[in-house]
PDB file of C-alpha atoms in Angstrom:
ATOM      1  CA  ALA A 558     138.589  92.231  67.185  1.00 73.00           C
ATOM      2  CA  GLN A 559     138.248  90.987  70.726  1.00 81.00           C
ATOM      3  CA  SER A 560     135.490  92.477  72.949  1.00 89.00           C
ATOM      4  CA  VAL A 561     133.928  91.929  76.387  1.00 93.00           C
ATOM      5  CA  THR A 562     130.453  92.581  77.442  1.00 95.00           C
ATOM      6  CA  GLN A 563     129.408  93.060  81.010  1.00 96.00           C
ATOM      7  CA  PRO A 564     125.536  93.343  80.537  1.00 95.00           C
ATOM      8  CA  ASP A 565     124.722  94.612  83.968  1.00 95.00           C
ATOM      9  CA  ILE A 566     125.878  98.185  84.668  1.00 93.00           C
ATOM     10  CA  HIS A 567     124.639  98.105  88.240  1.00 96.00           C
ATOM     11  CA  ILE A 568     123.699  95.139  90.754  1.00 97.00           C
ATOM     12  CA  THR A 569     122.337  95.509  94.170  1.00 97.00           C
ATOM     13  CA  VAL A 570     122.445  92.564  96.537  1.00 97.00           C
ATOM     14  CA  SER A 571     121.681  92.009 100.240  1.00 97.00           C
ATOM     15  CA  GLU A 572     124.670  90.993 102.492  1.00 97.00           C
ATOM     16  CA  GLY A 573     124.795  87.238 102.777  1.00 97.00           C
ATOM     17  CA  ALA A 574     123.045  86.655  99.501  1.00 97.00           C
ATOM     18  CA  SER A 575     124.667  84.966  96.531  1.00 97.00           C
ATOM     19  CA  LEU A 576     126.152  86.917  93.619  1.00 97.00           C
ATOM     20  CA  GLU A 577     126.773  86.433  89.888  1.00 97.00           C
ATOM     21  CA  LEU A 578     128.268  88.858  87.545  1.00 98.00           C
ATOM     22  CA  ARG A 579     128.143  88.170  83.920  1.00 98.00           C
ATOM     23  CA  CYS A 580     130.696  88.448  81.263  1.00 97.00           C
ATOM     24  CA  ASN A 581     130.624  87.522  77.682  1.00 96.00           C
ATOM     25  CA  TYR A 582     133.589  87.774  75.338  1.00 93.00           C
ATOM     26  CA  SER A 583     134.205  87.730  71.784  1.00 90.00           C
ATOM     27  CA  TYR A 584     137.545  86.184  70.752  1.00 83.00           C
ATOM     28  CA  GLY A 585     138.921  84.197  67.791  1.00 73.00           C
ATOM     29  CA  ALA A 586     140.558  81.560  69.949  1.00 75.00           C
ATOM     30  CA  THR A 587     140.625  80.716  73.696  1.00 74.00           C
ATOM     31  CA  PRO A 588     141.695  83.799  75.349  1.00 84.00           C
ATOM     32  CA  TYR A 589     143.118  84.589  78.588  1.00 89.00           C
ATOM     33  CA  LEU A 590     140.382  85.785  80.927  1.00 92.00           C
ATOM     34  CA  PHE A 591     140.739  87.885  84.035  1.00 94.00           C
ATOM     35  CA  TRP A 592     138.394  89.445  86.669  1.00 96.00           C
ATOM     36  CA  TYR A 593     139.668  92.602  88.406  1.00 96.00           C
ATOM     37  CA  VAL A 594     137.972  94.716  91.246  1.00 96.00           C
ATOM     38  CA  GLN A 595     138.222  98.400  91.710  1.00 93.00           C
ATOM     39  CA  SER A 596     137.256  99.992  95.060  1.00 90.00           C
ATOM     40  CA  PRO A 597     136.487 103.742  95.111  1.00 83.00           C
ATOM     41  CA  GLY A 598     139.659 105.744  94.291  1.00 76.00           C
ATOM     42  CA  GLN A 599     141.715 102.713  94.184  1.00 80.00           C
ATOM     43  CA  GLY A 600     143.517 100.830  91.178  1.00 84.00           C
ATOM     44  CA  LEU A 601     142.481  97.467  89.899  1.00 91.00           C
ATOM     45  CA  GLN A 602     143.070  94.256  91.973  1.00 92.00           C
ATOM     46  CA  LEU A 603     143.212  90.960  90.387  1.00 93.00           C
ATOM     47  CA  LEU A 604     140.499  88.545  91.705  1.00 96.00           C
ATOM     48  CA  LEU A 605     141.277  85.634  89.482  1.00 95.00           C
ATOM     49  CA  LYS A 606     142.472  84.359  86.046  1.00 92.00           C
ATOM     50  CA  TYR A 607     141.782  81.530  83.530  1.00 91.00           C
ATOM     51  CA  PHE A 608     144.539  80.394  81.224  1.00 86.00           C
ATOM     52  CA  SER A 609     143.881  76.890  80.744  1.00 83.00           C
ATOM     53  CA  GLY A 610     142.896  73.543  82.487  1.00 85.00           C
ATOM     54  CA  ASP A 611     139.966  73.420  85.007  1.00 86.00           C
ATOM     55  CA  THR A 612     137.337  75.783  83.825  1.00 89.00           C
ATOM     56  CA  LEU A 613     136.375  76.521  87.533  1.00 95.00           C
ATOM     57  CA  VAL A 614     138.950  78.847  88.977  1.00 95.00           C
ATOM     58  CA  GLN A 615     139.131  80.088  92.584  1.00 96.00           C
ATOM     59  CA  GLY A 616     140.182  83.545  93.308  1.00 96.00           C
ATOM     60  CA  ILE A 617     140.793  85.882  96.340  1.00 95.00           C
ATOM     61  CA  LYS A 618     138.138  86.847  98.832  1.00 94.00           C
ATOM     62  CA  GLY A 619     135.849  83.899  98.260  1.00 96.00           C
ATOM     63  CA  PHE A 620     135.171  84.449  94.456  1.00 97.00           C
ATOM     64  CA  GLU A 621     135.127  81.967  91.721  1.00 97.00           C
ATOM     65  CA  ALA A 622     134.520  82.140  87.903  1.00 97.00           C
ATOM     66  CA  GLU A 623     133.677  79.335  85.465  1.00 96.00           C
ATOM     67  CA  PHE A 624     134.820  79.481  81.890  1.00 94.00           C
ATOM     68  CA  LYS A 625     132.199  78.177  79.409  1.00 93.00           C
ATOM     69  CA  ARG A 626     133.470  78.024  75.915  1.00 90.00           C
ATOM     70  CA  SER A 627     130.167  77.118  74.396  1.00 91.00           C
ATOM     71  CA  GLN A 628     128.634  80.393  75.656  1.00 93.00           C
ATOM     72  CA  SER A 629     131.707  82.353  75.514  1.00 92.00           C
ATOM     73  CA  SER A 630     131.124  83.423  79.103  1.00 95.00           C
ATOM     74  CA  PHE A 631     133.117  83.766  82.187  1.00 96.00           C
ATOM     75  CA  ASN A 632     130.836  84.678  85.048  1.00 98.00           C
ATOM     76  CA  LEU A 633     132.034  85.628  88.307  1.00 98.00           C
ATOM     77  CA  ARG A 634     130.259  84.110  91.456  1.00 98.00           C
ATOM     78  CA  LYS A 635     130.400  84.447  95.250  1.00 98.00           C
ATOM     79  CA  PRO A 636     128.316  82.427  97.449  1.00 97.00           C
ATOM     80  CA  SER A 637     127.815  84.935 100.335  1.00 97.00           C
ATOM     81  CA  VAL A 638     128.451  88.770  99.649  1.00 97.00           C
ATOM     82  CA  HIS A 639     129.998  90.825 102.363  1.00 96.00           C
ATOM     83  CA  TRP A 640     129.278  94.610 102.610  1.00 95.00           C
ATOM     84  CA  SER A 641     133.053  95.148 101.941  1.00 94.00           C
ATOM     85  CA  ASP A 642     132.493  93.613  98.416  1.00 96.00           C
ATOM     86  CA  ALA A 643     130.851  96.793  97.388  1.00 96.00           C
ATOM     87  CA  ALA A 644     132.998  97.987  94.540  1.00 96.00           C
ATOM     88  CA  GLU A 645     133.180  97.974  90.516  1.00 95.00           C
ATOM     89  CA  TYR A 646     134.175  94.804  88.832  1.00 97.00           C
ATOM     90  CA  PHE A 647     135.821  94.298  85.617  1.00 96.00           C
ATOM     91  CA  CYS A 648     136.099  91.431  83.177  1.00 96.00           C
ATOM     92  CA  ALA A 649     138.938  91.421  80.708  1.00 93.00           C
ATOM     93  CA  VAL A 650     140.339  89.468  77.969  1.00 91.00           C
ATOM     94  CA  GLY A 651     143.857  89.048  76.696  1.00 86.00           C
ATOM     95  CA  PRO A 652     145.463  87.200  73.812  1.00 76.00           C
ATOM     96  CA  SER A 653     146.597  83.686  74.624  1.00 68.00           C
ATOM     97  CA  ASN A 654     149.436  83.143  72.214  1.00 63.00           C
ATOM     98  CA  THR A 655     152.807  84.129  73.616  1.00 52.00           C
ATOM     99  CA  GLY A 656     154.852  86.715  71.921  1.00 50.00           C
ATOM    100  CA  THR A 657     152.012  89.234  71.669  1.00 52.00           C
ATOM    101  CA  ALA A 658     151.423  92.672  73.705  1.00 54.00           C
ATOM    102  CA  SER A 659     148.951  90.922  75.885  1.00 70.00           C
ATOM    103  CA  LYS A 660     147.112  94.207  76.132  1.00 81.00           C
ATOM    104  CA  LEU A 661     143.706  93.712  77.821  1.00 87.00           C
ATOM    105  CA  THR A 662     140.373  94.514  76.574  1.00 90.00           C
ATOM    106  CA  PHE A 663     138.014  95.453  79.376  1.00 92.00           C
ATOM    107  CA  GLY A 664     134.315  95.289  79.680  1.00 93.00           C
ATOM    108  CA  THR A 665     132.462  98.464  80.783  1.00 92.00           C
ATOM    109  CA  GLY A 666     132.319  97.143  84.393  1.00 94.00           C
ATOM    110  CA  THR A 667     129.571  96.197  86.752  1.00 96.00           C
ATOM    111  CA  ARG A 668     129.029  98.350  89.894  1.00 95.00           C
ATOM    112  CA  LEU A 669     128.111  96.185  92.880  1.00 97.00           C
ATOM    113  CA  GLN A 670     126.145  97.707  95.904  1.00 97.00           C
ATOM    114  CA  VAL A 671     125.689  95.645  98.911  1.00 97.00           C
ATOM    115  CA  THR A 672     122.632  96.393 101.341  1.00 96.00           C
ATOM    116  CA  LEU A 673     122.781  95.490 104.860  1.00 90.00           C
TER     117      LEU A 673
ATOM    118  CA  GLY B 535     156.889  93.778  97.819  1.00 57.00           C
ATOM    119  CA  ALA B 536     156.067  97.205  96.496  1.00 81.00           C
ATOM    120  CA  GLY B 537     153.539  97.406  93.701  1.00 91.00           C
ATOM    121  CA  VAL B 538     153.168  99.868  90.986  1.00 94.00           C
ATOM    122  CA  SER B 539     153.213 103.383  91.986  1.00 95.00           C
ATOM    123  CA  GLN B 540     151.797 106.418  90.181  1.00 96.00           C
ATOM    124  CA  SER B 541     152.367 110.101  90.497  1.00 96.00           C
ATOM    125  CA  PRO B 542     150.475 112.721  91.172  1.00 96.00           C
ATOM    126  CA  SER B 543     147.504 110.873  92.424  1.00 94.00           C
ATOM    127  CA  ASN B 544     145.479 113.856  91.457  1.00 96.00           C
ATOM    128  CA  LYS B 545     146.091 116.605  88.943  1.00 97.00           C
ATOM    129  CA  VAL B 546     143.951 119.573  87.944  1.00 97.00           C
ATOM    130  CA  THR B 547     145.184 121.638  84.973  1.00 97.00           C
ATOM    131  CA  GLU B 548     143.849 124.167  82.603  1.00 97.00           C
ATOM    132  CA  LYS B 549     142.987 123.569  79.070  1.00 97.00           C
ATOM    133  CA  GLY B 550     145.913 123.992  76.701  1.00 97.00           C
ATOM    134  CA  LYS B 551     148.542 123.112  79.407  1.00 98.00           C
ATOM    135  CA  ASP B 552     150.732 120.038  79.122  1.00 98.00           C
ATOM    136  CA  VAL B 553     150.928 117.342  81.779  1.00 98.00           C
ATOM    137  CA  GLU B 554     153.264 114.555  82.840  1.00 98.00           C
ATOM    138  CA  LEU B 555     152.149 111.446  84.578  1.00 98.00           C
ATOM    139  CA  ARG B 556     154.695 108.950  86.069  1.00 97.00           C
ATOM    140  CA  CYS B 557     154.540 105.411  86.651  1.00 97.00           C
ATOM    141  CA  ASP B 558     156.944 103.322  88.670  1.00 96.00           C
ATOM    142  CA  PRO B 559     156.494  99.583  87.692  1.00 95.00           C
ATOM    143  CA  ILE B 560     157.247  96.524  89.876  1.00 94.00           C
ATOM    144  CA  SER B 561     160.936  95.952  90.079  1.00 92.00           C
ATOM    145  CA  GLY B 562     161.870  93.307  87.550  1.00 89.00           C
ATOM    146  CA  HIS B 563     158.739  93.735  85.413  1.00 91.00           C
ATOM    147  CA  THR B 564     159.724  94.279  81.731  1.00 89.00           C
ATOM    148  CA  ALA B 565     156.441  95.052  80.327  1.00 92.00           C
ATOM    149  CA  LEU B 566     154.525  98.361  81.156  1.00 95.00           C
ATOM    150  CA  TYR B 567     151.179  99.640  80.042  1.00 95.00           C
ATOM    151  CA  TRP B 568     149.222 102.545  80.039  1.00 96.00           C
ATOM    152  CA  TYR B 569     145.338 102.555  80.139  1.00 95.00           C
ATOM    153  CA  ARG B 570     142.803 105.415  80.279  1.00 96.00           C
ATOM    154  CA  GLN B 571     139.532 105.154  82.371  1.00 93.00           C
ATOM    155  CA  SER B 572     136.843 107.584  81.375  1.00 90.00           C
ATOM    156  CA  LEU B 573     133.406 107.924  82.703  1.00 80.00           C
ATOM    157  CA  GLY B 574     131.135 105.778  80.994  1.00 69.00           C
ATOM    158  CA  GLN B 575     133.807 104.426  78.650  1.00 73.00           C
ATOM    159  CA  GLY B 576     135.468 101.840  80.559  1.00 79.00           C
ATOM    160  CA  LEU B 577     139.322 101.142  80.468  1.00 89.00           C
ATOM    161  CA  GLU B 578     140.978 101.594  77.094  1.00 92.00           C
ATOM    162  CA  PHE B 579     144.595 100.550  76.204  1.00 92.00           C
ATOM    163  CA  LEU B 580     146.868 103.455  75.336  1.00 95.00           C
ATOM    164  CA  ILE B 581     150.525 102.288  74.901  1.00 95.00           C
ATOM    165  CA  TYR B 582     152.795  99.090  75.714  1.00 92.00           C
ATOM    166  CA  PHE B 583     156.412  98.869  76.239  1.00 92.00           C
ATOM    167  CA  GLN B 584     158.341  95.693  76.406  1.00 89.00           C
ATOM    168  CA  GLY B 585     161.977  95.769  77.116  1.00 85.00           C
ATOM    169  CA  ASN B 586     163.929  97.419  74.393  1.00 84.00           C
ATOM    170  CA  SER B 587     161.240  96.691  71.606  1.00 86.00           C
ATOM    171  CA  ALA B 588     159.651  99.691  70.020  1.00 88.00           C
ATOM    172  CA  PRO B 589     156.493 100.572  71.905  1.00 91.00           C
ATOM    173  CA  ASP B 590     152.889  99.703  70.636  1.00 91.00           C
ATOM    174  CA  LYS B 591     151.442 103.006  70.379  1.00 92.00           C
ATOM    175  CA  SER B 592     148.268 101.782  68.787  1.00 90.00           C
ATOM    176  CA  GLY B 593     145.990 102.958  71.414  1.00 92.00           C
ATOM    177  CA  LEU B 594     147.024 106.697  71.749  1.00 95.00           C
ATOM    178  CA  PRO B 595     144.133 108.702  70.936  1.00 94.00           C
ATOM    179  CA  SER B 596     145.967 111.599  69.240  1.00 95.00           C
ATOM    180  CA  ASP B 597     149.399 112.994  68.525  1.00 96.00           C
ATOM    181  CA  ARG B 598     149.093 115.044  71.635  1.00 97.00           C
ATOM    182  CA  PHE B 599     149.799 111.774  73.728  1.00 97.00           C
ATOM    183  CA  SER B 600     153.132 110.330  73.987  1.00 97.00           C
ATOM    184  CA  ALA B 601     154.996 108.254  76.483  1.00 96.00           C
ATOM    185  CA  GLU B 602     158.554 107.249  77.280  1.00 95.00           C
ATOM    186  CA  ARG B 603     160.104 104.672  79.323  1.00 94.00           C
ATOM    187  CA  THR B 604     163.684 105.419  80.544  1.00 84.00           C
ATOM    188  CA  GLY B 605     166.084 102.720  81.428  1.00 81.00           C
ATOM    189  CA  GLY B 606     163.487 100.117  81.187  1.00 77.00           C
ATOM    190  CA  SER B 607     161.785 101.136  84.362  1.00 90.00           C
ATOM    191  CA  VAL B 608     160.051 104.341  84.966  1.00 95.00           C
ATOM    192  CA  SER B 609     157.596 105.590  82.328  1.00 97.00           C
ATOM    193  CA  THR B 610     156.208 109.069  81.707  1.00 97.00           C
ATOM    194  CA  LEU B 611     152.911 109.648  79.949  1.00 98.00           C
ATOM    195  CA  THR B 612     152.751 113.222  78.516  1.00 98.00           C
ATOM    196  CA  ILE B 613     149.675 115.084  77.240  1.00 98.00           C
ATOM    197  CA  GLN B 614     150.333 118.149  75.426  1.00 98.00           C
ATOM    198  CA  ARG B 615     147.762 121.184  74.996  1.00 98.00           C
ATOM    199  CA  THR B 616     145.248 119.346  77.219  1.00 98.00           C
ATOM    200  CA  GLN B 617     141.645 119.234  76.345  1.00 97.00           C
ATOM    201  CA  GLN B 618     138.624 118.758  78.700  1.00 96.00           C
ATOM    202  CA  GLU B 619     137.992 115.279  77.068  1.00 94.00           C
ATOM    203  CA  ASP B 620     141.363 114.201  78.481  1.00 96.00           C
ATOM    204  CA  SER B 621     139.856 114.253  82.025  1.00 96.00           C
ATOM    205  CA  ALA B 622     140.125 110.571  83.145  1.00 96.00           C
ATOM    206  CA  VAL B 623     141.799 108.285  85.339  1.00 95.00           C
ATOM    207  CA  TYR B 624     145.097 107.208  83.863  1.00 97.00           C
ATOM    208  CA  LEU B 625     146.136 103.698  85.041  1.00 96.00           C
ATOM    209  CA  CYS B 626     149.580 102.113  84.667  1.00 96.00           C
ATOM    210  CA  ALA B 627     150.123  98.411  84.825  1.00 95.00           C
ATOM    211  CA  SER B 628     153.202  96.116  84.727  1.00 93.00           C
ATOM    212  CA  ARG B 629     154.128  92.469  83.916  1.00 91.00           C
ATOM    213  CA  SER B 630     156.830  90.132  84.087  1.00 87.00           C
ATOM    214  CA  LEU B 631     157.650  87.848  81.215  1.00 80.00           C
ATOM    215  CA  ALA B 632     156.797  84.791  83.399  1.00 81.00           C
ATOM    216  CA  GLU B 633     153.291  85.372  83.760  1.00 80.00           C
ATOM    217  CA  GLU B 634     150.441  87.030  81.728  1.00 79.00           C
ATOM    218  CA  THR B 635     148.845  89.007  84.839  1.00 85.00           C
ATOM    219  CA  GLN B 636     149.118  92.682  84.728  1.00 90.00           C
ATOM    220  CA  TYR B 637     149.282  94.493  87.966  1.00 92.00           C
ATOM    221  CA  PHE B 638     147.924  98.040  88.182  1.00 93.00           C
ATOM    222  CA  GLY B 639     148.802 101.022  90.161  1.00 94.00           C
ATOM    223  CA  PRO B 640     146.312 103.222  91.907  1.00 92.00           C
ATOM    224  CA  GLY B 641     145.929 105.632  88.804  1.00 94.00           C
ATOM    225  CA  THR B 642     146.300 109.413  88.393  1.00 96.00           C
ATOM    226  CA  ARG B 643     143.010 111.306  88.300  1.00 95.00           C
ATOM    227  CA  LEU B 644     143.389 114.112  85.689  1.00 97.00           C
ATOM    228  CA  LEU B 645     140.840 116.925  85.709  1.00 97.00           C
ATOM    229  CA  VAL B 646     141.202 119.464  82.774  1.00 97.00           C
ATOM    230  CA  LEU B 647     139.346 122.782  83.447  1.00 96.00           C
TER     231      LEU B 647
END
């Protein structure tokens, strides 16, 4: 069964500092990988996704993520965090073969706090 | 364009009562999903609809939970005889066949007293 691990429940960074949120997955083949962000009281917004090709993917709001097959990781990064980035971040994995339900398996999330 | 909408945004009910949660997917999206987000549990898949195919109900936690999708568009998630452990945020997502990305609604926050 597929699974996603986000080892950091809570991270605090200073505004302007760099950020890396960790995500490790377990899946039998190369999956589709996603990062979503959830602000308080809001739904999930897609930040970026990886399906194939270039292992470094760019997303919205200055975020990027790198797929590393050898480490089964898909870590999210941002070079300079803004106070508005404070939110909860979810990594998710979905099956890559077409014709399936594509239901996503989510990690438990990492809550990001940004100090001024 | 309009995104996924859900109603109500908040629902408070008493234990034992039935509740209905509604999801309006993005127009033209044929796939629709329900997820539950419980405190400390993350997001868990509940049910999936794709066109006229039989829904994938593998994530429903008990037979008190059911969902339907009328006319291939609007979906209703029904929880019968609610229990306190049903308290959670229920999220709906939709997807077009042309891509693998699911787009989420704002969720319905359910509190069972």
